[in-house]
Short mmCIF file of C-alpha atoms in Angstrom, two decimals:
data_model
loop_
_atom_site.label_atom_id
_atom_site.label_comp_id
_atom_site.label_asym_id
_atom_site.label_seq_id
_atom_site.Cartn_x
_atom_site.Cartn_y
_atom_site.Cartn_z
CA MET A 1 140.40 62.25 -59.15
CA GLU A 2 140.42 62.45 -55.36
CA LYS A 3 143.10 60.35 -53.42
CA LYS A 4 142.24 61.53 -50.15
CA GLN A 5 142.13 58.40 -48.43
CA ASN A 6 145.16 57.14 -46.48
CA LYS A 7 145.96 53.57 -45.87
CA THR A 8 146.40 53.21 -41.99
CA PRO A 9 142.73 53.82 -40.99
CA LYS A 10 141.50 51.96 -43.89
CA PHE A 11 142.71 48.87 -43.08
CA ALA A 12 141.68 49.18 -39.35
CA ASN A 13 137.96 50.28 -41.65
CA LEU A 14 138.13 46.92 -43.96
CA LEU A 15 138.91 44.65 -40.45
CA ARG A 16 135.69 46.83 -38.84
CA SER A 17 133.63 45.68 -41.81
CA HIS A 18 134.83 41.92 -41.59
CA ARG A 19 134.23 42.10 -37.97
CA LYS A 20 130.47 43.60 -38.59
CA GLU A 21 129.20 41.43 -41.35
CA ALA A 22 130.27 38.49 -39.08
CA VAL A 23 128.36 38.97 -37.05
CA LEU A 24 125.27 40.33 -38.64
CA SER A 25 124.98 37.20 -41.02
CA LEU A 26 124.80 35.32 -38.26
CA GLN A 27 122.26 37.45 -37.44
CA ARG A 28 120.74 37.52 -40.46
CA MET A 29 120.67 33.31 -40.15
CA THR A 30 119.33 33.56 -36.84
CA ASP A 31 116.31 35.82 -37.67
CA GLN A 32 114.78 32.79 -40.00
CA PRO A 33 115.65 30.07 -37.17
CA TRP A 34 113.95 26.99 -39.42
CA SER A 35 115.14 27.81 -42.69
CA THR A 36 118.45 28.02 -41.47
CA LEU A 37 118.00 24.78 -39.51
CA SER A 38 117.06 23.01 -42.20
CA THR A 39 119.76 23.66 -44.36
CA LEU A 40 121.85 23.05 -41.75
CA PHE A 41 120.00 19.66 -41.35
CA VAL A 42 120.96 18.91 -44.98
CA ILE A 43 124.87 19.75 -45.30
CA ALA A 44 125.09 17.84 -41.87
CA THR A 45 123.75 14.68 -43.75
CA ALA A 46 126.00 15.25 -46.41
CA LEU A 47 128.75 15.63 -44.43
CA LEU A 48 128.16 12.86 -41.83
CA LEU A 49 127.90 9.82 -44.15
CA PRO A 50 131.55 10.39 -45.17
CA ALA A 51 132.65 10.82 -42.23
CA CYS A 52 130.82 7.63 -41.17
CA LEU A 53 132.36 5.60 -43.44
CA LEU A 54 135.98 7.00 -42.66
CA VAL A 55 135.58 6.23 -39.12
CA LEU A 56 134.43 3.04 -40.07
CA ASN A 57 137.45 2.76 -41.83
CA SER A 58 139.97 4.03 -39.61
CA SER A 59 138.75 1.57 -36.91
CA LEU A 60 138.80 -1.57 -39.38
CA ASP A 61 142.07 -0.72 -39.91
CA SER A 62 143.66 -0.29 -36.36
CA ALA A 63 141.04 -3.41 -35.55
CA VAL A 64 143.30 -5.34 -38.34
CA ASP A 65 146.88 -3.83 -36.98
CA SER A 66 145.66 -5.73 -33.61
CA PHE A 67 144.71 -8.85 -35.54
CA ARG A 68 147.90 -8.65 -37.20
CA SER A 69 149.46 -9.07 -33.81
CA THR A 70 148.03 -12.09 -32.80
CA ALA A 71 149.01 -13.57 -36.07
CA ARG A 72 150.55 -16.63 -36.33
CA VAL A 73 151.84 -19.13 -38.86
CA THR A 74 151.95 -22.78 -38.12
CA LEU A 75 154.44 -24.78 -39.87
CA TYR A 76 153.35 -28.79 -40.10
CA LEU A 77 156.76 -30.83 -39.69
CA GLU A 78 157.53 -33.84 -41.87
CA ALA A 79 157.08 -37.34 -39.70
CA ASN A 80 160.32 -38.07 -40.07
CA ILE A 81 161.78 -35.24 -38.35
CA SER A 82 162.89 -35.88 -34.67
CA ASP A 83 162.93 -33.48 -32.03
CA THR A 84 166.52 -31.96 -32.42
CA GLN A 85 166.46 -31.15 -36.03
CA ALA A 86 163.03 -29.46 -35.14
CA GLN A 87 164.95 -27.71 -32.74
CA ALA A 88 167.09 -26.58 -35.19
CA VAL A 89 164.87 -25.63 -37.62
CA SER A 90 162.79 -23.23 -34.91
CA ASP A 91 166.34 -21.50 -33.86
CA HIS A 92 166.88 -20.52 -37.56
CA LEU A 93 163.43 -19.28 -38.38
CA LEU A 94 163.90 -16.90 -34.64
CA ALA A 95 167.37 -16.17 -36.25
CA ARG A 96 165.13 -14.12 -39.19
CA ASP A 97 164.40 -10.55 -38.64
CA ASP A 98 160.24 -10.94 -39.47
CA VAL A 99 160.04 -13.61 -36.58
CA VAL A 100 159.33 -12.37 -33.28
CA GLY A 101 159.01 -16.06 -31.34
CA VAL A 102 158.70 -19.40 -32.09
CA GLU A 103 156.86 -22.33 -30.48
CA TYR A 104 157.69 -26.06 -30.55
CA ILE A 105 155.14 -28.48 -29.90
CA SER A 106 156.26 -31.81 -30.38
CA ALA A 107 154.25 -34.74 -32.11
CA ASP A 108 153.75 -36.46 -28.52
CA GLN A 109 152.55 -32.83 -27.09
CA ALA A 110 150.55 -32.51 -30.13
CA LEU A 111 148.29 -35.65 -29.48
CA ARG A 112 148.56 -34.95 -25.48
CA GLU A 113 146.71 -31.82 -26.03
CA PHE A 114 144.34 -32.93 -28.82
CA SER A 115 143.57 -36.42 -26.66
CA ALA A 116 142.89 -33.90 -23.61
CA ALA A 117 140.72 -31.61 -25.77
CA THR A 118 138.35 -34.03 -27.64
CA GLY A 119 138.41 -36.87 -24.78
CA LEU A 120 139.01 -39.52 -28.33
CA ARG A 121 142.01 -40.84 -25.86
CA THR A 122 141.07 -44.55 -26.26
CA VAL A 123 140.18 -44.13 -29.71
CA LEU A 124 143.46 -42.28 -30.25
CA ALA A 125 145.15 -45.13 -27.86
CA GLY A 126 143.80 -47.96 -30.41
CA LEU A 127 145.81 -46.53 -33.22
CA GLY A 128 149.14 -47.35 -32.00
CA GLU A 129 151.07 -44.85 -33.74
CA ASN A 130 150.63 -41.14 -33.16
CA PRO A 131 148.81 -39.70 -36.64
CA LEU A 132 149.67 -35.91 -35.65
CA PRO A 133 152.90 -34.19 -36.58
CA ALA A 134 154.90 -31.79 -35.26
CA SER A 135 154.47 -28.48 -35.64
CA ILE A 136 156.35 -25.04 -35.22
CA VAL A 137 154.38 -22.09 -34.35
CA LEU A 138 156.29 -18.49 -35.64
CA GLN A 139 155.11 -15.02 -34.50
CA PRO A 140 155.94 -12.27 -37.35
CA SER A 141 157.29 -8.88 -36.05
CA ALA A 142 155.32 -7.23 -38.29
CA ALA A 143 152.46 -8.58 -40.12
CA ASP A 144 150.80 -7.53 -43.10
CA SER A 145 149.59 -9.98 -45.59
CA SER A 146 152.73 -9.72 -47.95
CA LEU A 147 155.00 -10.02 -45.04
CA VAL A 148 153.07 -13.16 -43.39
CA GLY A 149 152.95 -14.35 -47.17
CA GLU A 150 156.65 -13.75 -47.57
CA LEU A 151 157.78 -15.66 -44.33
CA ALA A 152 155.20 -18.53 -45.27
CA ARG A 153 156.35 -19.56 -48.55
CA TYR A 154 160.26 -19.41 -46.79
CA ALA A 155 159.25 -21.63 -44.17
CA ALA A 156 157.54 -24.20 -46.84
CA SER A 157 160.54 -24.25 -48.89
CA LEU A 158 163.02 -25.70 -46.13
CA SER A 159 162.94 -29.71 -46.37
CA GLU A 160 162.27 -30.38 -42.78
CA VAL A 161 158.20 -28.29 -43.47
CA ASP A 162 155.49 -30.70 -44.85
CA SER A 163 152.95 -27.94 -45.15
CA VAL A 164 152.25 -23.98 -43.78
CA GLN A 165 149.11 -22.90 -42.79
CA ALA A 166 148.97 -19.56 -42.19
CA ASP A 167 146.34 -16.23 -41.07
CA GLU A 168 146.98 -14.23 -43.82
CA SER A 169 143.58 -15.01 -45.73
CA TRP A 170 142.14 -13.55 -42.98
CA ILE A 171 143.94 -10.42 -42.84
CA GLN A 172 143.85 -9.84 -46.58
CA ARG A 173 139.74 -9.62 -45.92
CA ALA A 174 139.75 -7.45 -43.57
CA GLU A 175 142.45 -5.24 -45.05
CA ALA A 176 140.25 -5.24 -48.06
CA ILE A 177 136.89 -4.48 -46.55
CA ALA A 178 138.57 -1.66 -44.64
CA SER A 179 140.08 -0.11 -48.23
CA THR A 180 136.62 -0.67 -50.00
CA LEU A 181 135.56 1.74 -46.85
CA GLY A 182 138.07 3.96 -47.00
CA PHE A 183 137.79 4.11 -50.97
CA LEU A 184 133.78 5.02 -50.34
CA GLY A 185 133.91 6.96 -48.16
CA GLN A 186 136.86 9.23 -50.41
CA SER A 187 134.46 9.71 -53.31
CA LEU A 188 131.49 10.08 -51.49
CA GLY A 189 133.37 12.98 -49.43
CA LEU A 190 133.96 14.40 -52.49
CA ILE A 191 130.60 14.34 -54.30
CA PHE A 192 128.59 15.22 -51.15
CA ALA A 193 130.94 18.13 -50.84
CA LEU A 194 129.88 19.06 -53.98
CA GLY A 195 126.27 18.94 -52.82
CA VAL A 196 126.90 21.10 -49.77
CA SER A 197 128.36 23.52 -52.30
CA PHE A 198 125.62 23.60 -54.30
CA ILE A 199 123.16 24.07 -51.05
CA VAL A 200 125.50 26.79 -49.61
CA GLY A 201 125.47 28.30 -53.26
CA ASN A 202 121.61 28.07 -53.33
CA ALA A 203 121.40 29.98 -49.80
CA VAL A 204 123.74 32.73 -51.37
CA ARG A 205 121.65 32.97 -54.37
CA MET A 206 118.07 33.53 -51.87
CA THR A 207 120.02 35.80 -49.72
CA VAL A 208 120.88 37.98 -53.18
CA GLU A 209 117.32 37.49 -54.02
CA SER A 210 116.35 38.95 -50.79
CA ARG A 211 118.55 41.62 -50.75
CA ARG A 212 118.01 42.52 -53.97
CA ALA A 213 116.99 46.41 -53.88
CA GLU A 214 119.98 46.97 -51.45
CA ILE A 215 122.82 45.26 -53.77
CA LYS A 216 121.48 47.60 -56.62
CA VAL A 217 121.46 50.97 -54.19
CA ILE A 218 125.30 49.85 -52.77
CA LYS A 219 125.99 49.15 -56.38
CA LEU A 220 125.00 52.31 -57.72
CA VAL A 221 126.67 54.64 -55.26
CA GLY A 222 130.13 52.71 -55.62
CA GLY A 223 130.46 49.56 -53.64
CA SER A 224 132.44 46.91 -54.60
CA ASP A 225 131.77 43.29 -55.65
CA SER A 226 133.99 42.26 -52.81
CA PHE A 227 132.18 44.79 -50.58
CA ILE A 228 128.72 43.63 -51.49
CA ALA A 229 129.93 39.54 -51.39
CA ARG A 230 131.62 40.01 -47.79
CA PRO A 231 128.34 39.39 -45.76
CA LEU A 232 127.52 36.63 -48.16
CA LEU A 233 131.07 35.08 -47.91
CA TYR A 234 129.90 34.96 -44.08
CA THR A 235 127.00 33.43 -44.88
CA GLY A 236 128.71 30.42 -46.24
CA LEU A 237 131.56 30.38 -43.61
CA TRP A 238 128.98 30.06 -40.76
CA TYR A 239 126.15 27.32 -42.86
CA GLY A 240 130.17 25.55 -43.45
CA LEU A 241 131.00 25.47 -40.00
CA SER A 242 127.57 24.92 -38.53
CA GLY A 243 126.93 21.82 -40.30
CA ALA A 244 129.90 20.58 -40.38
CA LEU A 245 129.37 21.13 -36.23
CA LEU A 246 125.98 19.49 -36.57
CA ALA A 247 127.83 16.64 -37.78
CA ALA A 248 130.58 16.28 -35.66
CA ILE A 249 128.14 16.19 -32.64
CA VAL A 250 125.85 13.60 -34.41
CA LEU A 251 128.65 11.38 -35.13
CA SER A 252 130.27 11.37 -31.93
CA ILE A 253 127.17 9.77 -30.99
CA LEU A 254 126.66 7.94 -33.50
CA VAL A 255 130.41 6.23 -32.41
CA TYR A 256 129.16 5.49 -28.82
CA ALA A 257 126.01 4.30 -29.52
CA ALA A 258 127.58 1.93 -32.33
CA ASN A 259 129.81 0.72 -29.33
CA ALA A 260 127.45 -0.06 -27.47
CA ALA A 261 125.27 -1.99 -30.12
CA LEU A 262 129.00 -3.77 -30.82
CA GLN A 263 129.38 -4.93 -26.91
CA GLY A 264 126.27 -5.96 -26.78
CA GLN A 265 126.77 -9.31 -29.50
CA SER A 266 127.40 -12.16 -28.42
CA VAL A 267 130.21 -13.08 -31.20
CA ASP A 268 133.39 -10.89 -31.81
CA LEU A 269 133.00 -9.10 -35.57
CA LEU A 270 136.52 -9.11 -35.39
CA PRO A 271 138.86 -9.50 -32.73
CA GLY A 272 139.92 -5.97 -31.36
CA LEU A 273 136.98 -4.42 -33.63
CA THR A 274 135.76 -1.01 -31.14
CA LEU A 275 134.51 2.14 -33.56
CA SER A 276 136.66 4.70 -32.25
CA GLY A 277 135.81 8.23 -32.95
CA PRO A 278 137.92 10.79 -35.43
CA GLY A 279 139.96 12.07 -32.89
CA VAL A 280 140.50 16.03 -32.19
CA ASN A 281 142.15 15.98 -35.53
CA GLY A 282 139.36 14.16 -37.27
CA TYR A 283 136.89 16.75 -35.60
CA PHE A 284 139.15 19.51 -36.48
CA SER A 285 139.62 18.56 -40.06
CA LEU A 286 135.33 18.21 -40.49
CA LEU A 287 135.25 21.71 -39.23
CA LEU A 288 138.10 22.47 -41.35
CA ALA A 289 136.14 21.18 -44.35
CA GLY A 290 132.92 22.58 -43.37
CA ALA A 291 134.31 25.61 -42.93
CA VAL A 292 136.38 26.18 -46.60
CA LEU A 293 133.87 24.26 -48.34
CA GLY A 294 131.25 27.11 -47.30
CA TRP A 295 133.93 29.87 -47.78
CA VAL A 296 134.69 29.02 -51.01
CA ALA A 297 131.24 27.82 -52.03
CA ALA A 298 129.23 30.86 -51.29
CA ARG A 299 132.37 33.06 -52.83
CA VAL A 300 131.97 31.44 -56.52
CA ALA A 301 128.00 31.95 -56.05
CA SER A 302 127.69 35.43 -54.75
CA TRP A 303 130.63 36.19 -57.66
CA HIS A 304 127.95 34.67 -60.41
CA TYR A 305 124.47 36.25 -58.55
CA ILE A 306 125.84 39.69 -57.92
CA ARG A 307 127.13 39.70 -61.22
CA ALA A 308 123.55 38.82 -62.51
CA ILE A 309 122.37 41.95 -60.87
CA SER A 310 121.82 44.33 -63.70
CA LEU A 311 121.14 48.12 -62.64
CA MET B 1 134.07 67.31 -66.05
CA ILE B 2 131.64 65.60 -67.98
CA ALA B 3 133.28 65.08 -71.86
CA PHE B 4 130.79 63.48 -74.58
CA ASP B 5 132.64 63.30 -77.93
CA ARG B 6 130.83 61.50 -80.44
CA VAL B 7 129.74 59.35 -78.40
CA SER B 8 126.67 56.52 -79.74
CA LYS B 9 125.49 53.80 -77.71
CA ARG B 10 123.79 50.03 -79.50
CA TYR B 11 122.57 48.09 -77.02
CA GLU B 12 122.85 44.54 -77.99
CA GLY B 13 119.29 43.81 -79.11
CA GLY B 14 120.92 46.64 -82.03
CA HIS B 15 118.70 49.04 -80.43
CA GLN B 16 120.63 52.68 -81.18
CA ALA B 17 119.67 54.31 -78.03
CA LEU B 18 122.11 57.45 -78.78
CA SER B 19 123.87 58.41 -81.56
CA ASN B 20 126.90 61.25 -82.09
CA VAL B 21 126.33 63.08 -78.80
CA SER B 22 128.67 65.54 -78.12
CA PHE B 23 129.04 68.37 -75.17
CA GLU B 24 130.87 69.35 -72.76
CA LEU B 25 129.77 70.03 -68.86
CA GLY B 26 132.45 72.28 -67.43
CA ARG B 27 133.15 72.12 -63.32
CA GLY B 28 130.40 73.71 -61.55
CA GLU B 29 127.84 73.67 -64.42
CA LEU B 30 124.38 72.62 -64.05
CA ALA B 31 122.82 71.53 -67.34
CA PHE B 32 119.08 69.78 -67.79
CA LEU B 33 118.88 66.94 -69.77
CA THR B 34 115.11 67.04 -71.46
CA GLY B 35 113.35 65.20 -74.45
CA HIS B 36 110.19 62.63 -74.24
CA SER B 37 110.73 59.07 -72.83
CA GLY B 38 112.78 56.68 -75.01
CA ALA B 39 114.85 59.58 -76.16
CA GLY B 40 118.36 58.62 -74.37
CA LYS B 41 118.47 60.43 -71.24
CA SER B 42 118.58 57.88 -68.94
CA THR B 43 120.97 55.82 -71.64
CA LEU B 44 123.46 59.25 -71.36
CA LEU B 45 123.03 58.68 -67.55
CA LYS B 46 124.14 55.41 -67.50
CA LEU B 47 127.07 55.69 -69.72
CA VAL B 48 128.29 58.37 -67.16
CA LEU B 49 127.80 55.98 -64.50
CA ALA B 50 129.60 53.72 -66.44
CA ILE B 51 126.46 51.28 -65.73
CA GLU B 52 126.70 50.74 -69.54
CA PRO B 53 129.71 50.89 -72.37
CA ILE B 54 129.61 53.30 -74.97
CA THR B 55 130.39 51.57 -78.13
CA GLY B 56 131.52 54.62 -80.14
CA GLY B 57 133.30 57.87 -80.15
CA ARG B 58 135.12 59.17 -76.66
CA LEU B 59 133.70 60.00 -73.10
CA ILE B 60 135.75 61.62 -70.63
CA VAL B 61 134.05 61.82 -66.92
CA ASN B 62 135.97 63.23 -64.06
CA ASN B 63 138.97 62.67 -65.95
CA THR B 64 138.15 58.92 -66.55
CA ASP B 65 138.16 57.86 -70.17
CA LEU B 66 135.29 55.62 -70.28
CA SER B 67 135.68 54.86 -73.72
CA LYS B 68 138.07 52.39 -72.66
CA LEU B 69 134.95 50.76 -70.51
CA SER B 70 134.97 46.89 -71.19
CA ASP B 71 135.53 43.29 -69.54
CA LYS B 72 139.37 44.85 -68.86
CA PHE B 73 137.44 47.97 -67.05
CA SER B 74 138.16 46.35 -63.34
CA ASN B 75 135.06 45.88 -61.07
CA LYS B 76 137.04 47.93 -58.75
CA ARG B 77 137.85 50.56 -60.64
CA ILE B 78 133.56 51.24 -61.35
CA ALA B 79 133.70 50.89 -58.06
CA LEU B 80 135.78 54.32 -57.32
CA HIS B 81 134.50 55.66 -60.44
CA ARG B 82 130.77 55.64 -59.12
CA ARG B 83 131.79 57.00 -55.84
CA GLN B 84 133.01 60.40 -57.36
CA ILE B 85 129.57 61.14 -58.43
CA GLY B 86 126.54 61.43 -56.82
CA CYS B 87 123.14 59.93 -58.02
CA VAL B 88 119.57 60.69 -57.41
CA PHE B 89 116.27 58.63 -58.74
CA GLN B 90 113.38 59.76 -59.63
CA ASP B 91 111.91 56.86 -57.11
CA HIS B 92 114.28 57.35 -54.55
CA GLN B 93 115.46 54.43 -54.30
CA LEU B 94 115.46 54.58 -50.77
CA LEU B 95 116.27 51.30 -48.38
CA PHE B 96 112.92 51.07 -46.33
CA ASP B 97 114.10 48.73 -43.96
CA ARG B 98 116.70 51.06 -42.41
CA SER B 99 116.24 54.78 -40.96
CA VAL B 100 117.02 57.83 -42.85
CA GLY B 101 120.42 57.82 -41.43
CA ASP B 102 121.86 54.28 -42.48
CA ASN B 103 120.03 55.56 -45.94
CA VAL B 104 122.63 58.22 -46.15
CA ALA B 105 125.23 56.51 -44.69
CA VAL B 106 125.32 53.58 -46.93
CA PRO B 107 127.80 55.20 -49.81
CA LEU B 108 130.07 55.78 -46.52
CA GLN B 109 129.84 51.90 -45.62
CA ALA B 110 130.42 51.27 -49.23
CA ALA B 111 133.72 53.39 -49.31
CA GLY B 112 134.62 51.94 -46.12
CA PHE B 113 134.65 54.94 -44.00
CA SER B 114 135.03 54.60 -40.37
CA PRO B 115 131.89 54.97 -38.15
CA GLN B 116 132.40 58.15 -36.60
CA ASP B 117 133.26 60.04 -39.78
CA ILE B 118 129.83 58.26 -41.20
CA ARG B 119 128.02 59.63 -37.96
CA LYS B 120 129.40 63.35 -38.61
CA ARG B 121 129.26 62.91 -42.53
CA VAL B 122 125.52 61.43 -42.43
CA ARG B 123 124.43 64.30 -40.13
CA ALA B 124 126.12 66.77 -42.17
CA ALA B 125 124.36 66.19 -45.64
CA LEU B 126 120.78 65.41 -43.85
CA ASP B 127 121.47 68.99 -42.39
CA LYS B 128 122.35 70.49 -46.04
CA VAL B 129 118.69 69.14 -46.71
CA GLY B 130 116.77 70.65 -43.90
CA LEU B 131 116.38 66.79 -42.02
CA LEU B 132 118.82 66.49 -39.68
CA SER B 133 115.58 66.16 -37.37
CA LYS B 134 114.73 63.02 -39.50
CA GLU B 135 118.05 61.15 -39.06
CA LYS B 136 116.11 58.30 -37.07
CA SER B 137 113.17 58.15 -38.79
CA LEU B 138 112.79 55.24 -41.72
CA PRO B 139 112.19 56.65 -44.93
CA VAL B 140 107.77 55.26 -45.50
CA ARG B 141 107.17 57.94 -42.71
CA LEU B 142 108.18 60.77 -44.51
CA SER B 143 106.45 62.73 -47.66
CA GLY B 144 107.75 62.55 -51.45
CA GLY B 145 109.49 65.34 -51.24
CA GLU B 146 111.65 64.47 -47.86
CA GLN B 147 111.83 61.06 -49.00
CA GLN B 148 113.68 62.82 -52.48
CA ARG B 149 115.75 64.84 -50.27
CA VAL B 150 116.77 62.09 -48.07
CA GLY B 151 117.74 61.00 -51.89
CA ILE B 152 119.52 63.72 -52.27
CA ALA B 153 121.53 63.82 -49.34
CA ARG B 154 122.45 60.22 -50.15
CA ALA B 155 124.00 61.40 -53.38
CA VAL B 156 125.87 64.09 -51.63
CA VAL B 157 127.12 62.92 -48.56
CA ASN B 158 129.96 61.19 -50.26
CA ARG B 159 131.18 65.08 -51.20
CA PRO B 160 130.71 64.23 -55.12
CA ARG B 161 132.21 66.33 -57.48
CA ILE B 162 129.73 65.47 -60.00
CA ILE B 163 125.64 64.92 -59.47
CA LEU B 164 123.12 62.73 -61.78
CA ALA B 165 119.51 63.02 -61.64
CA ASP B 166 116.76 61.45 -63.02
CA GLU B 167 113.50 62.70 -63.05
CA PRO B 168 114.39 63.76 -59.50
CA THR B 169 111.17 66.13 -59.62
CA GLY B 170 108.94 63.48 -61.75
CA ASN B 171 106.54 62.44 -58.10
CA LEU B 172 106.71 65.92 -56.50
CA ASP B 173 104.09 68.35 -57.10
CA PRO B 174 105.15 71.81 -58.46
CA GLU B 175 105.95 73.41 -54.89
CA LEU B 176 108.48 70.37 -53.89
CA SER B 177 109.64 70.45 -57.14
CA ALA B 178 110.58 73.98 -57.00
CA GLU B 179 112.56 73.56 -53.34
CA ILE B 180 114.53 70.01 -54.47
CA MET B 181 115.75 72.55 -57.95
CA THR B 182 116.79 75.37 -55.45
CA VAL B 183 118.77 71.97 -53.48
CA PHE B 184 120.25 71.55 -56.57
CA GLN B 185 121.08 74.94 -57.19
CA GLN B 186 123.01 75.44 -53.76
CA PHE B 187 125.38 72.25 -54.64
CA GLN B 188 126.19 74.26 -58.26
CA GLN B 189 127.14 77.30 -56.00
CA VAL B 190 129.95 75.75 -54.41
CA GLY B 191 131.43 74.03 -57.49
CA VAL B 192 129.41 70.54 -57.70
CA THR B 193 128.25 69.85 -61.70
CA LEU B 194 125.26 68.76 -61.87
CA LEU B 195 123.54 66.91 -65.17
CA ILE B 196 119.77 66.39 -64.44
CA ALA B 197 117.10 64.61 -66.53
CA SER B 198 113.84 66.37 -66.95
CA HIS B 199 111.01 66.30 -68.60
CA ASP B 200 109.15 68.88 -67.02
CA LYS B 201 109.88 71.82 -69.14
CA ALA B 202 107.56 74.22 -67.23
CA LEU B 203 109.89 73.83 -64.35
CA ILE B 204 113.42 74.16 -65.74
CA THR B 205 112.80 76.76 -68.63
CA GLY B 206 112.15 79.81 -65.80
CA LEU B 207 115.66 78.68 -63.84
CA GLY B 208 118.20 79.91 -66.58
CA HIS B 209 120.24 77.33 -67.13
CA ARG B 210 121.80 75.26 -69.58
CA ILE B 211 118.94 72.97 -71.56
CA ILE B 212 120.30 69.87 -73.79
CA ALA B 213 117.72 68.71 -75.95
CA LEU B 214 117.53 64.87 -76.79
CA GLN B 215 115.14 63.31 -79.57
CA GLU B 216 115.67 59.70 -80.89
CA GLY B 217 119.10 59.46 -79.10
CA ARG B 218 120.53 62.49 -80.84
CA ILE B 219 121.11 66.30 -79.19
CA ILE B 220 118.47 68.40 -81.18
CA ALA B 221 118.86 71.26 -79.00
CA ASP B 222 121.32 72.93 -76.83
CA SER B 223 121.14 76.28 -75.21
CA ALA B 224 124.69 76.85 -74.84
CA ARG B 225 125.44 76.43 -78.35
CA ALA B 226 122.47 78.73 -78.84
CA GLY B 227 124.19 81.79 -77.07
CA HIS B 228 122.90 81.41 -73.89
CA SER B 229 125.99 82.60 -71.29
CA GLN B 230 127.39 79.51 -69.26
CA ALA B 231 130.27 79.45 -67.40
CA ARG B 232 132.64 77.05 -69.07
CA ALA B 233 135.91 75.75 -67.42
#
């Protein structure tokens, strides 16, 4: 056997071949713009849905975060507690690590605020006795629902405290919605990734079909399967990458439009809720995912279909 | 260069295409393979090209033992094996979407040659078959004989040690056929081993080369054994 080929120029030739096939496969795609566009559109749609869900999930997460910073725990004190005792309880609670602020509202102050707010001054004056309890409002340090719950339970155990009201149920609900969206986004992402693979695989199959004669000749004259598959791998890569690019463009438009719609609403769905795009890292991940998916799917499909061509 | 030692080939469906075939072709030898269609000529060429694995005996081509050709025989090794062999087909197997030069360049591209080397070798190969002026033409613009010569240029462009041809003159008139045979003989003279399947008895008997006749998968006559003088190596 002849072993005359030397290594160095061979590597350069391999690189040149890769570059050539990358450009050629792109040209072949643009040669049939409609078929290429329809495939790209399907790929983009498949990538877009999970991407939207993940964007919604992270936006809701950050809304919950900002909502948490405004979370409060209100302690209603027993009726017989004096201002001094209440002040002592406040100081005691402020000393805790999970509390960053306390505000004491005496029974008198509460009555003044209530009557000012409601205009029921004469009715309240007629009661003779102040029906409202004194209260302490706590600002939790960094409030995830378990921490707020813990703080509320501790406060309730104090003898001076009659009852506790915490906003944790709201937080829990928002957290549940966010994590459901996250789960949906991830599982749909996996399912649609499979779908994208099938789309790319089908595109590869059609390319192999249309180049059957050429592939046969290349096989006969000693072209290896990897040489034959090279342009197909680039086809897969370009499909995945440009599908993801299309998805990214549509996604950014959607985020912008959704925010405009949110701001038009008269009620706040959730304080601090604005849709934020996936950011540079997110867009990069989307493109990377598309490219990798396309490449891998094309690799599997070309391996399969090239072998199926009998000589 | 090619050594068949009691080779048989049975296809998966059970069809016995070749039975107990033994012959040797030395370096620089030219032999014709004759027989009716279905006699096993094409199967024999496919075994040499490692398109099909043998199912019995021993087959050594260009120092490679193809008896071991199985699933373990990697795709890459088969590709390397085929690069040592040039192939000419009855229907030329040219690609009609590209120029004559680009057709001839295919084996070199598959083997990873640089564009400069490819250009040089393509022109040399086309020159050898007398078609240098047609380098930029499309194959459809050529006559049948010219198309076959492009096929030969493609088969020799990689400077193979072995050339296989399956009915290379099947579609050509006698004059063109003789012309193609002359080209083949020129390659024999520079040391290439050629195995040419043909049923055109009138054409090949006059040439004085070795003739191996197949019938129902067996060798029924081999002019080398019958006493014809042949160069052996």
